[in-house]
Coordinates of C-alpha atoms and ligand atoms in Angstrom, one line a residue:
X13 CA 0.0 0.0 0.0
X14 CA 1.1 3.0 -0.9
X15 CA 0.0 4.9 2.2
X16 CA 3.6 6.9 2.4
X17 CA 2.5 9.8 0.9
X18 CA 1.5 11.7 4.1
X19 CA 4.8 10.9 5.5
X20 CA 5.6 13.7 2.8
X21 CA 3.8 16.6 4.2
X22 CA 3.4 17.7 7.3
X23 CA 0.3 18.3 9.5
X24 CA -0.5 22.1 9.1
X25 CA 0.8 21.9 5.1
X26 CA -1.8 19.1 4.5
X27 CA -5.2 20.7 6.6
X28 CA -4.2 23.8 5.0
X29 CA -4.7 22.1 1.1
X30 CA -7.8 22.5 -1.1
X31 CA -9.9 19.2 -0.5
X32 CA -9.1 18.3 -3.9
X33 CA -5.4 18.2 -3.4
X34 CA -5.4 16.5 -0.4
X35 CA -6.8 12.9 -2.5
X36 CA -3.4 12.6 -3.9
X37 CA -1.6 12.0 -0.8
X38 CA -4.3 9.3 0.6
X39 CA -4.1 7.3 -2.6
X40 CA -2.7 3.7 -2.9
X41 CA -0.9 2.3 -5.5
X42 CA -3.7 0.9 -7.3
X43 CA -5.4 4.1 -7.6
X44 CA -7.8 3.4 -5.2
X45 CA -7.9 5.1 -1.3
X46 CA -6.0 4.1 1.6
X47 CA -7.9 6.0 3.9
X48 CA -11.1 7.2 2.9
X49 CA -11.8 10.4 4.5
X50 CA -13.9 12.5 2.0
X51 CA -16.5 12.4 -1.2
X52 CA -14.5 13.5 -3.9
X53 CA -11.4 10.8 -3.3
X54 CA -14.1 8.8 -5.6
X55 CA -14.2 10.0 -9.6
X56 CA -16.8 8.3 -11.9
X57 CA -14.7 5.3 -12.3
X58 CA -13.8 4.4 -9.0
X59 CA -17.2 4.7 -8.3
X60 CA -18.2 1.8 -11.1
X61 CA -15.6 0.1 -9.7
X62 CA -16.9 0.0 -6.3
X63 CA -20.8 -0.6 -7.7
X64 CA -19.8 -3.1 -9.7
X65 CA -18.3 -5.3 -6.3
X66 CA -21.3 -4.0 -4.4
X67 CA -23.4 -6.0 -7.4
X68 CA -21.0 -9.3 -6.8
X69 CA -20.8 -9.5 -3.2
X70 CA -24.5 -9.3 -3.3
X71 CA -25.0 -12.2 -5.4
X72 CA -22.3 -14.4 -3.9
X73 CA -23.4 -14.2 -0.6
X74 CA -27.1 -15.6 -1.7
X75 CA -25.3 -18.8 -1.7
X76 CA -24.0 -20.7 0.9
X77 CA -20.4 -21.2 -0.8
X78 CA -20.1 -17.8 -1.5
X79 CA -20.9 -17.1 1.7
X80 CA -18.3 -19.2 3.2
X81 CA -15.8 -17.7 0.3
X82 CA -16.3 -14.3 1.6
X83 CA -16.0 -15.0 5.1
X84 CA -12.7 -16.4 4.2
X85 CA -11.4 -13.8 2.1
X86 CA -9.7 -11.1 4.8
X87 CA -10.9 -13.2 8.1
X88 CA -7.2 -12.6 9.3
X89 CA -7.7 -8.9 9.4
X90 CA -9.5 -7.1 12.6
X91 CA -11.5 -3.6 12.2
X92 CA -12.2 -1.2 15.3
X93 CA -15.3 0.9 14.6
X94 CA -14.7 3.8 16.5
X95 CA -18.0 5.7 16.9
X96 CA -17.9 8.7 19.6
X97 CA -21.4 10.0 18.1
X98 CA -24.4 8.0 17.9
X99 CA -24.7 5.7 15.2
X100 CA -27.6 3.2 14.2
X101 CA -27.4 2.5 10.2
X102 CA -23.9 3.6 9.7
X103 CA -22.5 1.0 13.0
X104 CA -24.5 -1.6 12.4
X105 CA -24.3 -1.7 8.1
X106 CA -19.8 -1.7 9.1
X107 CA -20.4 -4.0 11.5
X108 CA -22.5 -6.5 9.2
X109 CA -19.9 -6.0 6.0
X110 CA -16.8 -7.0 8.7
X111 CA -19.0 -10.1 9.3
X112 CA -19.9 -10.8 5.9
X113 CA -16.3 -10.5 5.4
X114 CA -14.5 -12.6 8.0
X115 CA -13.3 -8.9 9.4
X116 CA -13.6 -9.0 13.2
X117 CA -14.6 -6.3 15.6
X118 CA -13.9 -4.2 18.2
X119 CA -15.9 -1.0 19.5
X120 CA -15.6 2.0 21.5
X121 CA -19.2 3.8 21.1
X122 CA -19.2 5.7 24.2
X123 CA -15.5 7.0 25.3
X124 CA -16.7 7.8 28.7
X125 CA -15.8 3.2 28.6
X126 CA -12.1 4.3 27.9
X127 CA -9.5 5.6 28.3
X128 CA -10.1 9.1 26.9
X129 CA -12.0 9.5 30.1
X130 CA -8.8 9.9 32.1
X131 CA -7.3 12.2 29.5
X132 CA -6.0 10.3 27.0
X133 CA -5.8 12.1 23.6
X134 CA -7.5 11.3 20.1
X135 CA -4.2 10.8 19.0
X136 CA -2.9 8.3 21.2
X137 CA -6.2 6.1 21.3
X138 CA -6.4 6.1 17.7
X139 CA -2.3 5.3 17.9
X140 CA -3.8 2.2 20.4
X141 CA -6.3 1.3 18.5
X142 CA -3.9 0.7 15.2
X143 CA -1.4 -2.0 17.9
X144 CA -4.5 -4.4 17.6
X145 CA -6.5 -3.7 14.4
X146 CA -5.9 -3.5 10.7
X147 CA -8.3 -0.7 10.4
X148 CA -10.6 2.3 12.0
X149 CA -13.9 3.0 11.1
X150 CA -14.4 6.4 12.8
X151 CA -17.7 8.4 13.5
X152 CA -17.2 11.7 15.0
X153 CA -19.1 15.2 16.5
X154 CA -15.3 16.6 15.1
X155 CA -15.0 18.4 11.6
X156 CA -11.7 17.1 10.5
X157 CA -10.7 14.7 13.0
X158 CA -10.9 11.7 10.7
X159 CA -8.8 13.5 8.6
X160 CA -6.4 14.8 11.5
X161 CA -6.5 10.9 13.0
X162 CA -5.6 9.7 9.3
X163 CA -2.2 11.8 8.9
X164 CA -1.5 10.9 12.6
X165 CA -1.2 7.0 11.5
X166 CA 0.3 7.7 8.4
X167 CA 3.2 8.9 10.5
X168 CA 3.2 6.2 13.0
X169 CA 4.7 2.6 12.2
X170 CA 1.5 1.3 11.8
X171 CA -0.3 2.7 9.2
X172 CA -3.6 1.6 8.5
X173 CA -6.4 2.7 6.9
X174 CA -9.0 4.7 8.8
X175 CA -12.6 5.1 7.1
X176 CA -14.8 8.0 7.8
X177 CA -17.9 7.2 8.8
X178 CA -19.5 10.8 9.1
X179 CA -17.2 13.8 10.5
X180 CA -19.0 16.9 12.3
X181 CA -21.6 18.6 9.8
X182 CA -19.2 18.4 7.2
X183 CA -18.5 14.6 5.7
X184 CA -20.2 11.3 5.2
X185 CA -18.7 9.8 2.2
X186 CA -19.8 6.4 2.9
X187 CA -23.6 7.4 3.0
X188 CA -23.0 9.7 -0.2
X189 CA -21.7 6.1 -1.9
X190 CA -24.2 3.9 -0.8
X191 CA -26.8 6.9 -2.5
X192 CA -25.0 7.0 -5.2
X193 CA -25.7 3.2 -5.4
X194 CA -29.2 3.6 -4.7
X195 CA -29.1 6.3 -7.7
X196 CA -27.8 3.7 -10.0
X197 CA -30.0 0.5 -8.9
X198 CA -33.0 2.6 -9.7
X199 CA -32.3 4.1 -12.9
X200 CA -30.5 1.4 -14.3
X201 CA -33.4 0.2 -16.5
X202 CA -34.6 3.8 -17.4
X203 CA -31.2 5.2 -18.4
X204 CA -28.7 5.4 -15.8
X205 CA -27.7 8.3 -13.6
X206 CA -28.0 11.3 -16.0
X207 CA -29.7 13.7 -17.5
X208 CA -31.6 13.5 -13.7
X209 CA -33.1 16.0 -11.1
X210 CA -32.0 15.5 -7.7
X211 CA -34.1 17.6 -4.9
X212 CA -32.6 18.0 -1.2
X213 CA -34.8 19.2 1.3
X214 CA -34.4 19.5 4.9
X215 CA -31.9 20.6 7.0
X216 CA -29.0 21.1 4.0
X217 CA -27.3 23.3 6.3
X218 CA -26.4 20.7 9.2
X219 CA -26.8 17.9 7.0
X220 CA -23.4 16.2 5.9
X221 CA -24.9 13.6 3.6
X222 CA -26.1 16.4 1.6
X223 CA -23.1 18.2 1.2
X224 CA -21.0 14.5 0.2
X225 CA -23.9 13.4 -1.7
X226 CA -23.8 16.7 -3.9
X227 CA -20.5 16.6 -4.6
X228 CA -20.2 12.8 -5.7
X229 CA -23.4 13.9 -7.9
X230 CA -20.9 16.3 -9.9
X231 CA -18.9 12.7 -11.3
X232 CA -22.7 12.3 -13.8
X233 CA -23.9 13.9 -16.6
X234 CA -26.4 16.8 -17.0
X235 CA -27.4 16.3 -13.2
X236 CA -29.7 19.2 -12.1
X237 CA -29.3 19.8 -8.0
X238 CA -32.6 21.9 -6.2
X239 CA -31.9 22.4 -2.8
X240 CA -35.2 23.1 -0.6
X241 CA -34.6 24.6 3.0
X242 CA -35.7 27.0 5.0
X243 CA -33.3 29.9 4.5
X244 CA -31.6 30.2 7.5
X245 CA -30.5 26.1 6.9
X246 CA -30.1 26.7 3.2
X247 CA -27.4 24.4 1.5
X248 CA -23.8 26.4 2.7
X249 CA -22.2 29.2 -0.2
X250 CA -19.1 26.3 -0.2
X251 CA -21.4 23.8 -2.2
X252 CA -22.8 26.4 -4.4
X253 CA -19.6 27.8 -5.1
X254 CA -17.7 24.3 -6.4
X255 CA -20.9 23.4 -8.0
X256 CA -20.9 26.6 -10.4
X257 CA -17.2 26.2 -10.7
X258 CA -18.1 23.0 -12.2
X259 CA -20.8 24.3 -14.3
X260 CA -23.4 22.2 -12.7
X261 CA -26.8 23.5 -13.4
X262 CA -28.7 24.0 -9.6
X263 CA -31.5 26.1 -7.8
X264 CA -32.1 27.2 -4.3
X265 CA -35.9 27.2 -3.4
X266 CA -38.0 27.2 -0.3
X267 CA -41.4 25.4 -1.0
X268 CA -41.1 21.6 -2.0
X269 CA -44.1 20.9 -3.6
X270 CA -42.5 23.3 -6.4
X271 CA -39.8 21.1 -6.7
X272 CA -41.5 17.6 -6.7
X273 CA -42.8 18.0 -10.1
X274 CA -39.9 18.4 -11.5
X275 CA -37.8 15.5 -9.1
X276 CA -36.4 12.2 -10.5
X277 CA -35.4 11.4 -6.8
X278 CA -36.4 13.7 -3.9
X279 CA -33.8 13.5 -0.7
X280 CA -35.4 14.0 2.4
X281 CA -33.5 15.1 5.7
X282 CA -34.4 15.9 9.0
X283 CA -33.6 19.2 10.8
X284 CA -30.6 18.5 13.2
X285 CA -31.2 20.5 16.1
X286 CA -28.5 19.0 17.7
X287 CA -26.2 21.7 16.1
X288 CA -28.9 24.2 17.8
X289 CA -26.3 27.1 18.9
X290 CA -29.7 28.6 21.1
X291 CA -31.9 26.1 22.7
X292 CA -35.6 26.0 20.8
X293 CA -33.6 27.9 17.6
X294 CA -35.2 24.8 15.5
X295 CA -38.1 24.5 17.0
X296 CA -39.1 27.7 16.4
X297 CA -39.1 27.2 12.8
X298 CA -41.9 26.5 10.1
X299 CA -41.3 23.4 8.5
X300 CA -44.5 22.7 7.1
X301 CA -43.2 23.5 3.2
X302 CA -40.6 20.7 4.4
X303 CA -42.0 17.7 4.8
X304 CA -43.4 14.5 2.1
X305 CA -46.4 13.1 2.9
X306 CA -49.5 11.6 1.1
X307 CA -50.2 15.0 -1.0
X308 CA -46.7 15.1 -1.9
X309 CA -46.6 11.8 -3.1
X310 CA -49.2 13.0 -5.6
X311 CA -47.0 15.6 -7.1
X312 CA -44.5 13.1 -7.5
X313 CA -43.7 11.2 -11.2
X314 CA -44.5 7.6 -11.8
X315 CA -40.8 6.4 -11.9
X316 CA -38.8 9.2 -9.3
X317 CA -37.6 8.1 -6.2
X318 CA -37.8 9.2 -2.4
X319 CA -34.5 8.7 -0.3
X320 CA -33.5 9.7 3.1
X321 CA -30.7 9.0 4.7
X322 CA -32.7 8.2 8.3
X323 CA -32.9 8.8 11.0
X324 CA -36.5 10.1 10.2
X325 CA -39.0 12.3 12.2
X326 CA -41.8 14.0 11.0
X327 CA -40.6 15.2 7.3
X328 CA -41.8 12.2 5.7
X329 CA -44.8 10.6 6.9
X330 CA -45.3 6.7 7.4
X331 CA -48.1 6.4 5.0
X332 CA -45.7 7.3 2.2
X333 CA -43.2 4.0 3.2
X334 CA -45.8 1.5 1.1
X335 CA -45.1 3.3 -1.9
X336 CA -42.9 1.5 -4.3
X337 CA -41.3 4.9 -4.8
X338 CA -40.2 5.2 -1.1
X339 CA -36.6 3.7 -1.6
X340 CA -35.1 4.7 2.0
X341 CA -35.3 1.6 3.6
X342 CA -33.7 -0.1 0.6
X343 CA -31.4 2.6 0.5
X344 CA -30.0 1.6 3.9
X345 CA -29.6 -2.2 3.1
X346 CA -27.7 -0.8 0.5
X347 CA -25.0 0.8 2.7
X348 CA -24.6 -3.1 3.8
X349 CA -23.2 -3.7 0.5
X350 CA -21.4 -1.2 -0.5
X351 CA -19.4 -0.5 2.8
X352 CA -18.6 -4.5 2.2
X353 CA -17.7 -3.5 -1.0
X354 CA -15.3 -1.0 0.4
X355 CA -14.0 -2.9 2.9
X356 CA -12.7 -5.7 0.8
X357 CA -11.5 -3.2 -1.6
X358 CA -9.6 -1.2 1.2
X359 CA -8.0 -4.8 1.9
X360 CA -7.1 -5.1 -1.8
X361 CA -9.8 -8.3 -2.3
X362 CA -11.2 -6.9 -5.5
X363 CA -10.1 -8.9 -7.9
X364 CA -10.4 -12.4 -5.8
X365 CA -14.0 -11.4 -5.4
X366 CA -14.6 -10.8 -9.3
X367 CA -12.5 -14.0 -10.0
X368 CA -15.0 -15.7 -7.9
X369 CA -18.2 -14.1 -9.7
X370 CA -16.9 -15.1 -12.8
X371 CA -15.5 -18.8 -11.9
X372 CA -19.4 -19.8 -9.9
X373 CA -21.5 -17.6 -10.7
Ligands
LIG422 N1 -27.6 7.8 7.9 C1 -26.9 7.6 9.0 O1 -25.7 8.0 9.1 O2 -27.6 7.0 10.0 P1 -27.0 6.7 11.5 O3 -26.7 8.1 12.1 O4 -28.0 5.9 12.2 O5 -25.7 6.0 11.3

């Protein structure tokens, strides 16, 4: 692995780079990431590449032998999932791809059980982590401290690879991937993902899938991004800014039912009042042109799609999950596979997984 390219660069140099210059110095020598810390370390190909062993894995483990073949195929490697903010999907779908892989676990989910509690740095429990795993699958409150934990190992002697699993209100790549993949398994008999309309609403603000999902969106042609808020959780000037530099077409709007008619697939996302700076500053908001329920079902087209990335409160009502067009609880099995997907590829398995597909299947 080729991981020795942040031993070329020190801390402040690297934090201080555009995030598109810092993918060069967390690639391996096959191209793909060592560490995967952000959105854009994954181009149109790579993220073929990745479907494409998402597809495999799926259909090997229907059978019993490929189920045994996969849960040989890195069962001498060991993965800490590192999760100091709460977690259901994103925990559990890791945890499920380490077992489907043979990849054994360890946890902290609540540092107040370690050693942090008496003082311990990030930096040294990530450095104690890495004596007895092969890799760290790290959820934090902390913009940056994947990334921050990442360059740390790199510069230890033991580097392995750390994978973000959402960062502060900044970065999920791993959720933007498995949307992506939910993007392609639904359009892939009506003309792949382009030429589509993609409409965020929510809380685009606060909401890091949003903001890694948008970005990943810029790999696909003639993809049209609406982004529906309440203006003072409006999509941040950052996103607008690299998606006009990219000469994406976009709108910024405040009424959904506007949008729905217009939607291939309409992204729903809770308001995170966590990140409240004032206590009620949420609450005290009118949502009601935010939310998907049974009359804005009717707005929506015969074949477009309705994703969240859950949790879920009240922006899209229950009666809407029996439609066939409600794809979020797909769209989280989905994470299943393509974190697997990652995993093995992080472990350099591709090919022996493709080899299989091809030899049995
Ligand atoms: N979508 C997502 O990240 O869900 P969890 O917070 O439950 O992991």
């Amino acid at each position: 692995m080729n991981h020795e390219h942040l031993y070329n660069i020190g801390w402040k140099a690297f934090a201080a780079l555009a995030p598109e210059e810092k993918s060069r110095y967390l690639v391996r020598a096959d191209g793909n990431p060592f560490h995967t810390l952000f959105a854009h370390q994954f181009d149109k190909n790579k993220l073929e590449d990745l479907i494409a062993l998402a597809n495999a894995i799926r259909q090997i483990a229907k059978t019993r032998a490929g189920s045994y073949f996969l849960r040989e195929l890195v069962a001498h490697k060991r993965a800490m999932l590192y999760f100091s903010q709460p977690s259901s999907r994103t925990f559990l779908s890791f945890l499920s791809a380490c077992q489907i892989l043979g990849v054994q676990t360890g946890e902290v989910r609540d540092t107040s059980t370690s050693s942090e509690f008496k003082g311990e740095s990030r930096e040294d429990s990530v450095r104690t982590f890495s004596s007895y795993f092969d890799l760290i699958v790290m959820r934090s409150q902390e913009k940056g401290l994947a990334e921050r934990m990442a360059w740390v190992l790199s510069n230890s002697e033991r580097p392995i690879p750390i994978i973000n699993a959402g960062s502060g209100k900044d970065e999920h790549p791993t959720q933007a991937l498995l949307d992506i993949y939910t993007l392609s398994r639904s359009f892939e008999r009506s003309g792949g993902l382009r030429n589509r309309t993609v409409v965020f609403c929510g809380d685009l603000l606060r909401g890091r899938t949003v903001r890694s999902l948008s970005k990943l969106l810029l790999n696909f042609d003639n993809i049209r991004q609406i982004f529906v808020a309440p203006p003072s959780l409006q999509i941040g000037e950052d996103i607008l800014t690299m998606l006009r530099g990219r000469g994406a077409e976009y709108a910024v709007m405040d009424d959904l039912r506007k949008a729905i008619p217009e939607a291939d697939a309409v992204y729903m996302t809770r308001i995170q009042d966590e990140w409240d700076e004032k206590r009620g500053e949420s609450a005290a908001l009118d949502t009601s042109r935010f939310v998907f329920g049974l009359e804005e079902l009717a707005l929506l087209r015969p074949k477009s799609i309705i994703m969240h990335p859950l949790p879920r409160r009240e922006e899209i009502a229950v009666e809407v999950d029996r439609d066939p067009r409600a794809m979020y609880w797909r769209q989280m099995r989905n994470g299943m596979w393509i974190r697997t997907a990652l995993i093995a590829q992080t472990f350099s398995t591709a090919q022996r997984v493709h080899d299989y597909f091809k030899q049995n299947m």
